[in-house]
mmCIF file of C-alpha atoms in Angstrom:
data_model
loop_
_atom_site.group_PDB
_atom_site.id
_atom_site.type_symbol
_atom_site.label_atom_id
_atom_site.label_comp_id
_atom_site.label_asym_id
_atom_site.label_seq_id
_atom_site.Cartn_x
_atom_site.Cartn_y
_atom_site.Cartn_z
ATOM 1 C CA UNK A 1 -4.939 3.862 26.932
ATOM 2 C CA UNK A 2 -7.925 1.842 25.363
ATOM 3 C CA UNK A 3 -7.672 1.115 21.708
ATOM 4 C CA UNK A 4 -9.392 3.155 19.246
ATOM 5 C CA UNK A 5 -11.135 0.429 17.391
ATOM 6 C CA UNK A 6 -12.497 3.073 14.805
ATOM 7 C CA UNK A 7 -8.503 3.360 13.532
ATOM 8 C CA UNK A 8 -8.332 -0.395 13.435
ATOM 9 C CA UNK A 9 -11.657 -0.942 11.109
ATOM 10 C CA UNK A 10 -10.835 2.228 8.923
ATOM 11 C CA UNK A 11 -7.094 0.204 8.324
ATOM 12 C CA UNK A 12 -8.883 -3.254 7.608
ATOM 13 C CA UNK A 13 -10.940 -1.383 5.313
ATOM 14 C CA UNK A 14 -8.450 0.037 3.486
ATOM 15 C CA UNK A 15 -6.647 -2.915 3.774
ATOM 16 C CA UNK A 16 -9.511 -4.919 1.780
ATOM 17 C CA UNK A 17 -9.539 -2.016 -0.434
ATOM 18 C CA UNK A 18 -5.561 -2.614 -1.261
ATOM 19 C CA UNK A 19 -6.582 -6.244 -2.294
ATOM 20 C CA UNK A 20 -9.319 -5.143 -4.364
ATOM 21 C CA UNK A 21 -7.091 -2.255 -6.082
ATOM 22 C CA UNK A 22 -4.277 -5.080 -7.025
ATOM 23 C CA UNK A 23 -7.214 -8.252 -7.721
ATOM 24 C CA UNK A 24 -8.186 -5.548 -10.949
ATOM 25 C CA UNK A 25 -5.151 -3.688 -11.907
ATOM 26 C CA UNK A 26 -3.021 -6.679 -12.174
ATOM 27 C CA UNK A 27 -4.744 -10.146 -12.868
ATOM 28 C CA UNK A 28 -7.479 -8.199 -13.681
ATOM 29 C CA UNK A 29 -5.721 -6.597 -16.537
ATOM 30 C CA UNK A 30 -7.016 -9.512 -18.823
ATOM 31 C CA UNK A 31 -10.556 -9.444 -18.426
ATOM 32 C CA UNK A 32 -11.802 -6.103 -16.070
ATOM 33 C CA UNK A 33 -13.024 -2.991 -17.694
ATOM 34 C CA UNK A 34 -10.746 0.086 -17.661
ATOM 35 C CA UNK A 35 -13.769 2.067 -15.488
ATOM 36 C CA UNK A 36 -14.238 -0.841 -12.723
ATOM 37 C CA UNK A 37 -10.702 -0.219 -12.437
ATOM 38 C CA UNK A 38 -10.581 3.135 -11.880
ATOM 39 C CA UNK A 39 -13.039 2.939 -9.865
ATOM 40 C CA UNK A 40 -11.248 1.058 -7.572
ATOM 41 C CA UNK A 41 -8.593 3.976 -6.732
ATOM 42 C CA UNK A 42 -11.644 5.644 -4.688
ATOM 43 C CA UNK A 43 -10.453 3.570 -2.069
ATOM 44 C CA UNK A 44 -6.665 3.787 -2.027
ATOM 45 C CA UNK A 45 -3.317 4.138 0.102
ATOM 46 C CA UNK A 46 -4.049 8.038 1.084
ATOM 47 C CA UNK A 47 -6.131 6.665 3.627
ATOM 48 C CA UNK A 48 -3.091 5.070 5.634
ATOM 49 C CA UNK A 49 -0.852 8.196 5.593
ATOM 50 C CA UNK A 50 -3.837 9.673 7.287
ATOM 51 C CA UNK A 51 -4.601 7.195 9.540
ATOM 52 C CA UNK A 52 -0.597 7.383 10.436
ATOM 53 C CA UNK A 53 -1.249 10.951 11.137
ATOM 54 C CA UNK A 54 -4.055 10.801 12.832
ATOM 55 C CA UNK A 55 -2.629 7.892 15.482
ATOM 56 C CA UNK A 56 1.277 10.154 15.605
ATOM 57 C CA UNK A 57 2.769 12.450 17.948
ATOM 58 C CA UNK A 58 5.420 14.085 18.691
ATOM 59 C CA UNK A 59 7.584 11.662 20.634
ATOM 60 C CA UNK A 60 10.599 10.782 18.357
ATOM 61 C CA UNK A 61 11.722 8.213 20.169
ATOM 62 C CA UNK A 62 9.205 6.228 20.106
ATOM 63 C CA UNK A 63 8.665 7.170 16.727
ATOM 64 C CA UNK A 64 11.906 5.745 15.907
ATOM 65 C CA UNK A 65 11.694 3.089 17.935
ATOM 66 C CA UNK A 66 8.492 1.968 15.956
ATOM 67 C CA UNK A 67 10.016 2.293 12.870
ATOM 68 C CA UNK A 68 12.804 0.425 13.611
ATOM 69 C CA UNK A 69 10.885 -2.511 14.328
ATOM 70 C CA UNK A 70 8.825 -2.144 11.513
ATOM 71 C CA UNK A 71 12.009 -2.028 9.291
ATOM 72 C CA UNK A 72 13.158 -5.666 10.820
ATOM 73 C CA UNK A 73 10.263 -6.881 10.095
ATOM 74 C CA UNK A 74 10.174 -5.839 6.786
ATOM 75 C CA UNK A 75 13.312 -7.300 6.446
ATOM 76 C CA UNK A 76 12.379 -10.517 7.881
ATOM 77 C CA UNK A 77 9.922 -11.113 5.160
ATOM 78 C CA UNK A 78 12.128 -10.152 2.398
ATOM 79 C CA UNK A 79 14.612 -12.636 3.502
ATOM 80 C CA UNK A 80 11.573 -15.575 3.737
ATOM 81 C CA UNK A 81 10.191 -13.876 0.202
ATOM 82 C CA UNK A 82 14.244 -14.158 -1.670
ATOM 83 C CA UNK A 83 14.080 -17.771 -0.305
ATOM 84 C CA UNK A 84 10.674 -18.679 -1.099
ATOM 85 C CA UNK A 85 11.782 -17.471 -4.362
ATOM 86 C CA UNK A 86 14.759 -18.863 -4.771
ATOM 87 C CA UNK A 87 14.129 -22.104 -3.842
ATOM 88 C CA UNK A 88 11.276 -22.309 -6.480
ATOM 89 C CA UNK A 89 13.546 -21.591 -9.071
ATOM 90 C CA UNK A 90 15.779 -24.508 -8.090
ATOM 91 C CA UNK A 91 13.154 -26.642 -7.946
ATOM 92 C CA UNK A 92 11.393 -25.939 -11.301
ATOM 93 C CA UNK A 93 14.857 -25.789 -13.244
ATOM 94 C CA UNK A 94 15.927 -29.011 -12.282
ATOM 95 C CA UNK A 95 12.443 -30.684 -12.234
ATOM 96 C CA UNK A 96 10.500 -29.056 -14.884
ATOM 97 C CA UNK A 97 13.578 -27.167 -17.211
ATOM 98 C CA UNK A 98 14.177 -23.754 -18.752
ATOM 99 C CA UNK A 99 11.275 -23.250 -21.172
ATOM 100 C CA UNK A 100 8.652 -24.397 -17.948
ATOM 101 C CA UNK A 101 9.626 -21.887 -16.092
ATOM 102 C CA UNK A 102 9.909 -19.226 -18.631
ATOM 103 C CA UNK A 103 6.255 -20.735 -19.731
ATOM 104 C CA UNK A 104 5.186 -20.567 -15.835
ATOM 105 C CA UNK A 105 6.927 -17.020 -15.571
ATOM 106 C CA UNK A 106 4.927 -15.233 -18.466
ATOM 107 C CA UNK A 107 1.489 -16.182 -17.080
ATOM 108 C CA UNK A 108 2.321 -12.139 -15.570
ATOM 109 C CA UNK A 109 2.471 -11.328 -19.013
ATOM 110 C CA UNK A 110 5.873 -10.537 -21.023
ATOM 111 C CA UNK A 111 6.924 -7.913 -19.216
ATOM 112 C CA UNK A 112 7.356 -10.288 -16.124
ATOM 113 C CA UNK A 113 9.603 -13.169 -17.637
ATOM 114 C CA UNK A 114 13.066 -12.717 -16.185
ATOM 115 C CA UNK A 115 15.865 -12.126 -18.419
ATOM 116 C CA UNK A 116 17.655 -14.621 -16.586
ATOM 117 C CA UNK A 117 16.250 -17.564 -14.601
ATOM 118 C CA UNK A 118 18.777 -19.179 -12.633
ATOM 119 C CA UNK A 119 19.542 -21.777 -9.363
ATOM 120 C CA UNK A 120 22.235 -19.358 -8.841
ATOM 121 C CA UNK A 121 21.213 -17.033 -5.875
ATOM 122 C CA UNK A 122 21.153 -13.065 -6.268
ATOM 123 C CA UNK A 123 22.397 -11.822 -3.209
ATOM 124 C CA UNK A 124 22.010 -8.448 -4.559
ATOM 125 C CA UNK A 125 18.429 -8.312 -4.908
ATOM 126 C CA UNK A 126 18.089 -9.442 -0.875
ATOM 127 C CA UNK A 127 20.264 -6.087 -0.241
ATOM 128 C CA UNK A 128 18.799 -3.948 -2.613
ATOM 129 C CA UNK A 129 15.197 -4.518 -1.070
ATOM 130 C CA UNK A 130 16.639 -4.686 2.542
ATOM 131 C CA UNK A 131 17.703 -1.334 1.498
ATOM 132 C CA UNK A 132 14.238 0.012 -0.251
ATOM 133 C CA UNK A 133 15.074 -0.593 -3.673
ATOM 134 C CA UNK A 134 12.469 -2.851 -4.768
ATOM 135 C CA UNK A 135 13.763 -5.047 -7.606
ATOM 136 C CA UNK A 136 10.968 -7.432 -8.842
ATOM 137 C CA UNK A 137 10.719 -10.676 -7.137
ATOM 138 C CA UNK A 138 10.143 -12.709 -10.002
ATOM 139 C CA UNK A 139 7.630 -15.311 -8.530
ATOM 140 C CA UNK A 140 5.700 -13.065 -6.555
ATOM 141 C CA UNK A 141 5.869 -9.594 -8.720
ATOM 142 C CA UNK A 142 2.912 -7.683 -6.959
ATOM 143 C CA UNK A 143 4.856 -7.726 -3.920
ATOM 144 C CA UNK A 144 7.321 -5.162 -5.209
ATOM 145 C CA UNK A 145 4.741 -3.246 -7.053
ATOM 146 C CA UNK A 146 3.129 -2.020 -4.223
ATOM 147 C CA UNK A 147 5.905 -1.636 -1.942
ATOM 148 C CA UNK A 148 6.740 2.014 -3.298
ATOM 149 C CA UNK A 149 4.312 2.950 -0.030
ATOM 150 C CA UNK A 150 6.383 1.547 2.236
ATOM 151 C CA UNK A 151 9.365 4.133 1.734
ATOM 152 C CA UNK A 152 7.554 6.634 1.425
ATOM 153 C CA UNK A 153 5.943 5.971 4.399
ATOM 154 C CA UNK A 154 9.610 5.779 6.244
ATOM 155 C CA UNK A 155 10.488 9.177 4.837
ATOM 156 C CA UNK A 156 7.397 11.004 5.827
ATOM 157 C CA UNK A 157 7.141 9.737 9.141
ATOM 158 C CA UNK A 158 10.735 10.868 10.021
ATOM 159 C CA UNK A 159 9.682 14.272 8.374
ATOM 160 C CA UNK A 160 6.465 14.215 10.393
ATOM 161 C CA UNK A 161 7.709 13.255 13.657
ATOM 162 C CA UNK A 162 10.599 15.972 13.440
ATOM 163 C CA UNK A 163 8.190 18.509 13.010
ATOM 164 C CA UNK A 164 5.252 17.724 15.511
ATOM 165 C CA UNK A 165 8.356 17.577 17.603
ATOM 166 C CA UNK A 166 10.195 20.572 17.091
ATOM 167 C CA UNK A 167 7.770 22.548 15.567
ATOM 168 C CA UNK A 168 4.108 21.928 16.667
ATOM 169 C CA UNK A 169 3.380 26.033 16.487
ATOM 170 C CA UNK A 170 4.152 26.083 12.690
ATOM 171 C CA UNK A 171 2.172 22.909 11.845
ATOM 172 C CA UNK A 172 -0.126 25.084 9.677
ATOM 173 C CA UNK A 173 2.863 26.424 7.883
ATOM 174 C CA UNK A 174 4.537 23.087 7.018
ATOM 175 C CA UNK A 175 0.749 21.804 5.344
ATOM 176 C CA UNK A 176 0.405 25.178 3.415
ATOM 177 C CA UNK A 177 4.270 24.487 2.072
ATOM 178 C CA UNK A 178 3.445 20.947 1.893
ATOM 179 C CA UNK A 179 0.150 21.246 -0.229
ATOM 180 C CA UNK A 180 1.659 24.660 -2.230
ATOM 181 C CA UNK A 181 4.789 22.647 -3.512
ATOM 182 C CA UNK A 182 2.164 20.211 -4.690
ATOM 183 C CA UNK A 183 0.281 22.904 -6.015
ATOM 184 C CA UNK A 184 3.271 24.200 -8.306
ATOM 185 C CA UNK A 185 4.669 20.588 -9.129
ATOM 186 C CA UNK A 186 0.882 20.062 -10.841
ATOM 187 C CA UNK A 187 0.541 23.273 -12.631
ATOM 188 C CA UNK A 188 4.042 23.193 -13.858
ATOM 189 C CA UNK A 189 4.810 20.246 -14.611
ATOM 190 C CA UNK A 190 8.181 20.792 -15.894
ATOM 191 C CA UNK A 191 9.222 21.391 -12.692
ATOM 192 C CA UNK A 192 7.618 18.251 -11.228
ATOM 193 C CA UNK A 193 10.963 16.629 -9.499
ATOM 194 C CA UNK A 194 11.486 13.063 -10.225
ATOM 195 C CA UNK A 195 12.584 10.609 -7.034
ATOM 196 C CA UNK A 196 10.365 10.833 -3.638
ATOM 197 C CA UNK A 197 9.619 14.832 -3.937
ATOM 198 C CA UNK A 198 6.798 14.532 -5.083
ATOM 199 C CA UNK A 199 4.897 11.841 -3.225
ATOM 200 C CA UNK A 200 6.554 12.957 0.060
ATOM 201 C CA UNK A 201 5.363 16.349 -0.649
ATOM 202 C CA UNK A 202 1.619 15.506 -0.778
ATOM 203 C CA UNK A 203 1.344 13.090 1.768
ATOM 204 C CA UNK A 204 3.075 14.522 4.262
ATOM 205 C CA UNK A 205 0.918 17.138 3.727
ATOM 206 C CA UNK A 206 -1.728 14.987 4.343
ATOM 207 C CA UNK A 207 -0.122 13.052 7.247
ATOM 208 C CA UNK A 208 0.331 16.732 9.009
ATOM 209 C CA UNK A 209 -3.213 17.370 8.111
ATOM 210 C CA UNK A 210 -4.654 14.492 10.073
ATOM 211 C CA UNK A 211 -2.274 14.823 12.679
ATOM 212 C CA UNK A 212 -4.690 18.537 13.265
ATOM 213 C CA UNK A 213 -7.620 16.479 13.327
ATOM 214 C CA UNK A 214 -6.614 14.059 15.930
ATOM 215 C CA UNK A 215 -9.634 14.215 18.613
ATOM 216 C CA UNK A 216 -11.795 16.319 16.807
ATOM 217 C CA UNK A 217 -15.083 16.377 15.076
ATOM 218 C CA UNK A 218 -15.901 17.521 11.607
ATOM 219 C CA UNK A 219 -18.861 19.996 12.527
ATOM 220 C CA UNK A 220 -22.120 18.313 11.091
ATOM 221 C CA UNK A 221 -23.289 21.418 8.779
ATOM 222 C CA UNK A 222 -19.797 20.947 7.107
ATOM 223 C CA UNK A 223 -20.252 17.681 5.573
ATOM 224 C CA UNK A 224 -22.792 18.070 2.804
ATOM 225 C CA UNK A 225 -20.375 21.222 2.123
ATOM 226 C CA UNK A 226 -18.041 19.040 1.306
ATOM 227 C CA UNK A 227 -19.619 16.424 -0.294
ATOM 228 C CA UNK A 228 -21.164 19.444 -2.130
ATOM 229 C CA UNK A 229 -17.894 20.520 -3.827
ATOM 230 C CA UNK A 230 -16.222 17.633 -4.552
ATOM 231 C CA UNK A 231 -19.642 16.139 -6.622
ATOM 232 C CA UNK A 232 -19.419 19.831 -8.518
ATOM 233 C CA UNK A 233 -15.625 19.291 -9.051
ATOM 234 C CA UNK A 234 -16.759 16.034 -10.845
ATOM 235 C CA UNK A 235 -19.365 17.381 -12.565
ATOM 236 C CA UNK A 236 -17.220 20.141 -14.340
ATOM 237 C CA UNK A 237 -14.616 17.717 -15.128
ATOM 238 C CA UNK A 238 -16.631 15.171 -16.294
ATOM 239 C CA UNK A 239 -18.726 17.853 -18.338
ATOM 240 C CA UNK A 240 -15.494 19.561 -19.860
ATOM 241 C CA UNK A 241 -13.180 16.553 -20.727
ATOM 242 C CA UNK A 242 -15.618 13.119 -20.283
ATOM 243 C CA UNK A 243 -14.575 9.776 -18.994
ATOM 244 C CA UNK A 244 -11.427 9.814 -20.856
ATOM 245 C CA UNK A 245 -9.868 12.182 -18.467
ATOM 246 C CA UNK A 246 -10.800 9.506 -15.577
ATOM 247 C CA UNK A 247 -9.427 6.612 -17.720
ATOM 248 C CA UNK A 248 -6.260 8.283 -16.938
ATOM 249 C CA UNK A 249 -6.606 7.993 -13.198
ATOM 250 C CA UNK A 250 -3.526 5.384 -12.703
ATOM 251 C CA UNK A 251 -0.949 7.380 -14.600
ATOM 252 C CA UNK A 252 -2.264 10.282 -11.898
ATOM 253 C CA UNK A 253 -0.898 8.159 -9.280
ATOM 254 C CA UNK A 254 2.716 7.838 -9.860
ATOM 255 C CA UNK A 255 3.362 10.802 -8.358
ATOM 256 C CA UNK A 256 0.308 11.853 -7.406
ATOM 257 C CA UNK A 257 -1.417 14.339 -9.735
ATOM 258 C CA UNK A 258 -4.367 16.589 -8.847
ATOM 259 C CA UNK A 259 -6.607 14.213 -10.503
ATOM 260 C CA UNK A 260 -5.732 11.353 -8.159
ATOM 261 C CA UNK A 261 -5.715 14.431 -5.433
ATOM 262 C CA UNK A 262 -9.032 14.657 -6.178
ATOM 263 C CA UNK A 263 -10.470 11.642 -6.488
ATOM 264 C CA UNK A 264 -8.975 10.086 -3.311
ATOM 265 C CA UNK A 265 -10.997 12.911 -1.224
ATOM 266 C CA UNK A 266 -13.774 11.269 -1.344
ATOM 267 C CA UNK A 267 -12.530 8.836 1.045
ATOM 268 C CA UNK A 268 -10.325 10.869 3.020
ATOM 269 C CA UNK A 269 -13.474 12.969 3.580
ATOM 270 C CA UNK A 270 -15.106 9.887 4.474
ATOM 271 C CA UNK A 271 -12.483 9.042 6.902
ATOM 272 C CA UNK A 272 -12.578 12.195 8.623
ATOM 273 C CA UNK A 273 -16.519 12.440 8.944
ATOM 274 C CA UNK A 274 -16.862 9.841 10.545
ATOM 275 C CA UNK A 275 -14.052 9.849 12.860
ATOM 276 C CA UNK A 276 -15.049 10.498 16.304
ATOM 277 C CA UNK A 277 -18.507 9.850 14.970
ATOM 278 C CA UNK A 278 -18.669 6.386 14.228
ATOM 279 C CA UNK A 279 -18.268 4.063 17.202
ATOM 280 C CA UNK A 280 -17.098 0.733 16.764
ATOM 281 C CA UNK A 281 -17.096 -0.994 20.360
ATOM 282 C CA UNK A 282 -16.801 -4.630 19.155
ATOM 283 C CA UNK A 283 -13.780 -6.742 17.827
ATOM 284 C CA UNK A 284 -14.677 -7.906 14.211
ATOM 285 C CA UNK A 285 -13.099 -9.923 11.162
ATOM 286 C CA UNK A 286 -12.098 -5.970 9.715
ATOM 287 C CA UNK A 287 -10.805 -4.678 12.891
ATOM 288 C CA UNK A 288 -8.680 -7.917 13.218
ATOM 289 C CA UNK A 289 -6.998 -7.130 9.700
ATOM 290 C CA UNK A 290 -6.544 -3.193 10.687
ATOM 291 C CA UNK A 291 -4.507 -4.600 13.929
ATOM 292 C CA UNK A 292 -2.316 -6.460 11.864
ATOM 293 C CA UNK A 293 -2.403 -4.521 8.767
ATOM 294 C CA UNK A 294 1.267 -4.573 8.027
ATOM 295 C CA UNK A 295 0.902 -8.563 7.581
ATOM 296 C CA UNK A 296 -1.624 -8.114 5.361
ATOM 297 C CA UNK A 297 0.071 -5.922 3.412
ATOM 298 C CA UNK A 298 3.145 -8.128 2.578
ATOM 299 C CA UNK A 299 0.515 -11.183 2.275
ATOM 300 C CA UNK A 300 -1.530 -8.996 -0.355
ATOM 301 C CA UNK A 301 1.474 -8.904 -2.584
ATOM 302 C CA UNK A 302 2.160 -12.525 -2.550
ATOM 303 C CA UNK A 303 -1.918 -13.413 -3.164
ATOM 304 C CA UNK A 304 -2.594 -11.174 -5.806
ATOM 305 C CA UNK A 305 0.258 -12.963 -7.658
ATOM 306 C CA UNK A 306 -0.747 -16.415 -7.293
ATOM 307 C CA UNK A 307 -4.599 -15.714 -8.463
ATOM 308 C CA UNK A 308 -2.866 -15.108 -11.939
ATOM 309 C CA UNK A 309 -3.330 -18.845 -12.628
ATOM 310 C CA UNK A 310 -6.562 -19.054 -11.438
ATOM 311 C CA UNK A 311 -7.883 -15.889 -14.061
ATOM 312 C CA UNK A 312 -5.611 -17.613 -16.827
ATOM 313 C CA UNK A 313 -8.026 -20.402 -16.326
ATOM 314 C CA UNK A 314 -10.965 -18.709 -16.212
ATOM 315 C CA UNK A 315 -11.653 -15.704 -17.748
ATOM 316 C CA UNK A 316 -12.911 -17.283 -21.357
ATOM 317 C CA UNK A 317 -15.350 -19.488 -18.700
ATOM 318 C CA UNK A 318 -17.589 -16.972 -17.133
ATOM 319 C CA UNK A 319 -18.720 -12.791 -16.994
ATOM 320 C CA UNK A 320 -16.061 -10.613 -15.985
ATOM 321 C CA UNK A 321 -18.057 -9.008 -13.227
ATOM 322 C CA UNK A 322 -18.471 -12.256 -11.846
ATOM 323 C CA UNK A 323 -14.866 -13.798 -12.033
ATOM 324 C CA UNK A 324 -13.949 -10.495 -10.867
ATOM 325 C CA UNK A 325 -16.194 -11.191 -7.135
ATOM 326 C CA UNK A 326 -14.894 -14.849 -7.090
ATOM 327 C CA UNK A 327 -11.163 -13.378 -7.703
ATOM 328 C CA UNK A 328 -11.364 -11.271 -4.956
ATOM 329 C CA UNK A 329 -12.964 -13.843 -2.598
ATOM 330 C CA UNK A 330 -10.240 -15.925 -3.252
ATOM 331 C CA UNK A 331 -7.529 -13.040 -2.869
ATOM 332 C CA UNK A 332 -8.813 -12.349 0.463
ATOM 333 C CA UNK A 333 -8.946 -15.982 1.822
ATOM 334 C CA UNK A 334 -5.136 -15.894 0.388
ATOM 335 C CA UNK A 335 -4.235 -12.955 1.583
ATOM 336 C CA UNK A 336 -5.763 -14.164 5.187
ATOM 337 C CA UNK A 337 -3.739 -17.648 5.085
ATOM 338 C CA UNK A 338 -0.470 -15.678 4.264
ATOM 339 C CA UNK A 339 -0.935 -13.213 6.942
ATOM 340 C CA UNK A 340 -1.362 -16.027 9.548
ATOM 341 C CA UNK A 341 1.508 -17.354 7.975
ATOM 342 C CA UNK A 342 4.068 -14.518 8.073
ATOM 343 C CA UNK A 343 3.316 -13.540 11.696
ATOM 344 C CA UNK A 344 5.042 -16.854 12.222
ATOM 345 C CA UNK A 345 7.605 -16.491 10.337
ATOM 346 C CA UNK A 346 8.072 -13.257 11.575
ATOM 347 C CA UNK A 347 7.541 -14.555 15.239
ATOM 348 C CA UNK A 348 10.348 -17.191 13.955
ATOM 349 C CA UNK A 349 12.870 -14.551 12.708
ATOM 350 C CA UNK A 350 12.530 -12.111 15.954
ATOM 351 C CA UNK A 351 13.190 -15.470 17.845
ATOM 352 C CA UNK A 352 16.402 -15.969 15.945
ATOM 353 C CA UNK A 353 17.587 -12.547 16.333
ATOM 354 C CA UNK A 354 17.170 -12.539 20.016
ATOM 355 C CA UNK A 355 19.353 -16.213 20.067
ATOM 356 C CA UNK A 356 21.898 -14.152 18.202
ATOM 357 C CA UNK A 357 21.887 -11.559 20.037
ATOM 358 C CA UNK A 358 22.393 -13.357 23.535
ATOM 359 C CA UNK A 359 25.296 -15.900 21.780
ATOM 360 C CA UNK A 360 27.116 -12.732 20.696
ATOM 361 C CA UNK A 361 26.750 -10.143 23.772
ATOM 362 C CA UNK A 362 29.761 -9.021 25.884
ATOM 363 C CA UNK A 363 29.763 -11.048 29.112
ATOM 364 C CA UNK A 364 31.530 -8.057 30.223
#
């Protein structure tokens, strides 16, 4: 089946978007207006659960199969990122001493200085995040930060799978269960579970959703409908509660809120206009990333926390708008050097397994 190069390009956007959401929320905490960061959630992770949907079906197995792969690899990188880690540690203790590295360390700001930086290695933090608990990684803290989509993304898939599977007459049901818990968990907030609930709640949701638009068309008289209502939805809450509302957008995130809700439909609508609409027949530097978004994903991480040092340096030196576009030049050309990177390490580590695997089978 030929490759829908429309999927790939809507991932390597989103992908860009990623880096731009994590070059202003976290190095660009020191010098970046709260509204240009807001601003950048238009753009935001949404977009991949329903790209997932859109691209699913109902075959577990391969489903499974899939994610099973993708959870090796995930663990492949971990391993390389605890090392990478670890070994830096070693080597600015005994080179550069204790207050060097705690000096080195708080370029993240306080709240990123370990308690305790040592040559001794913490197994337990390699088998907490092989197991989805995502303890920071000291050198590399965005890494960790943004990982909360990967499980997530596990859970809902399982959930997703299971039902297009089992249950593809009641898909309607599950979204209007899916969207109504969501519905409840915002307007009473009380009730609003802590843990996964939440997030798995909406997005699957949204995952299903897709999944009911895979091959179709949004009918053209549709879209300024929608366009329509969501500008009047901003209008009345901008009128009624002004920007400050919007300055809370991030604290809407985590779990999502029905202001995040909200604002991230502009660019699910987006996605789903032009789906089947928008042909892209030609290999580019975008599509490229979509193919091997997960790459850039872990490479984002990693990029986003070394341009720290670079903003330390320079945000007394120049306007913020413009450190901001060299920032996230930079992040990118990172993030693309990483990504190269990692698929050989990655490469490297299925390689191993597969020597492991053949020195330990039965010869039976």
């Amino acid at each position: 089946m030929k490759r829908d190069l429309y999927i790939d390009f809507a991932k390597g956007f989103a992908t860009l978007a990623i880096i731009f959401i994590h070059t202003v929320f976290w190095s660009g905490q020191f010098y970046v207006p709260t509204e240009w960061r807001v601003f950048s959630l238009l753009i935001d992770v949404p977009l991949f659960y329903a790209l997932s949907g859109l691209t699913s079906g109902g075959n577990v197995e391969k489903t499974l199969y899939r994610l099973l792969k993708l959870q090796i690899t995930f663990m492949i990188f971990v391993t390389f990122l605890f090392f990478l880690d670890y070994f830096f540690k070693v080597f600015g203790l005994n080179i550069f001493g204790l207050e060097w590295m705690k000096d080195f360390y708080s370029t993240f700001g306080t709240k990123y200085v370990p308690q305790n930086i040592s040559d001794v290695p913490q197994w337990q933090n390699l088998g907490n995040w092989y197991l989805h608990q995502y303890t920071n990684a000291d050198t590399f803290p965005v890494v960790m930060g943004s990982f909360w989509y990967l499980k997530v993304y596990f859970i809902l898939t399982v959930f997703g799978v299971l039902i297009l599977r089992f249950f593809p007459k009641h898909i309607n049901w599950f979204i209007a269960l899916c969207f109504g818990l969501t519905l409840i968990f915002n307007l009473l907030p009380q009730y609003y579970p802590s843990g996964q609930v939440g997030y798995v709640a909406f997005y699957l949701g949204l995952f299903l959703l897709a999944n009911r638009f895979k091959g179709k068309k949004i009918p053209t008289k549709w879209i300024p409908i929608l366009y329509g209502v969501l500008i009047l939805i901003f209008i009345f809450l901008f009128w009624n509660s002004g920007k400050e509302l919007f300055m809370k957008m991030n604290k809407a995130k985590f779990p999502p809120k029905l202001l995040y809700i909200f604002w991230s439909c502009f660019s699910l609508v987006t996605l789903f206009t032009l789906y089947n609409q928008l042909k892209i027949s030609k290999e580019s530097f975008i599509t490229y990333i979509g193919k091997n978004a997960i790459f850039f994903y872990f490479a984002q991480g990693m990029s986003s926390s070394l341009v720290y040092f670079l903003v330390v340096g320079l945000k007394d030196k120049m306007q913020w708008w413009l450190l901001m576009i060299l920032i996230y030049l930079i992040n990118i050309l990172l993030a693309v050097i990483i990504a190269e990177g990692l698929k050989k390490v990655d490469a490297f580590g299925w390689k191993l397994l597969e020597f492991l695997r053949k020195k330990t089978a039965s010869t039976n």
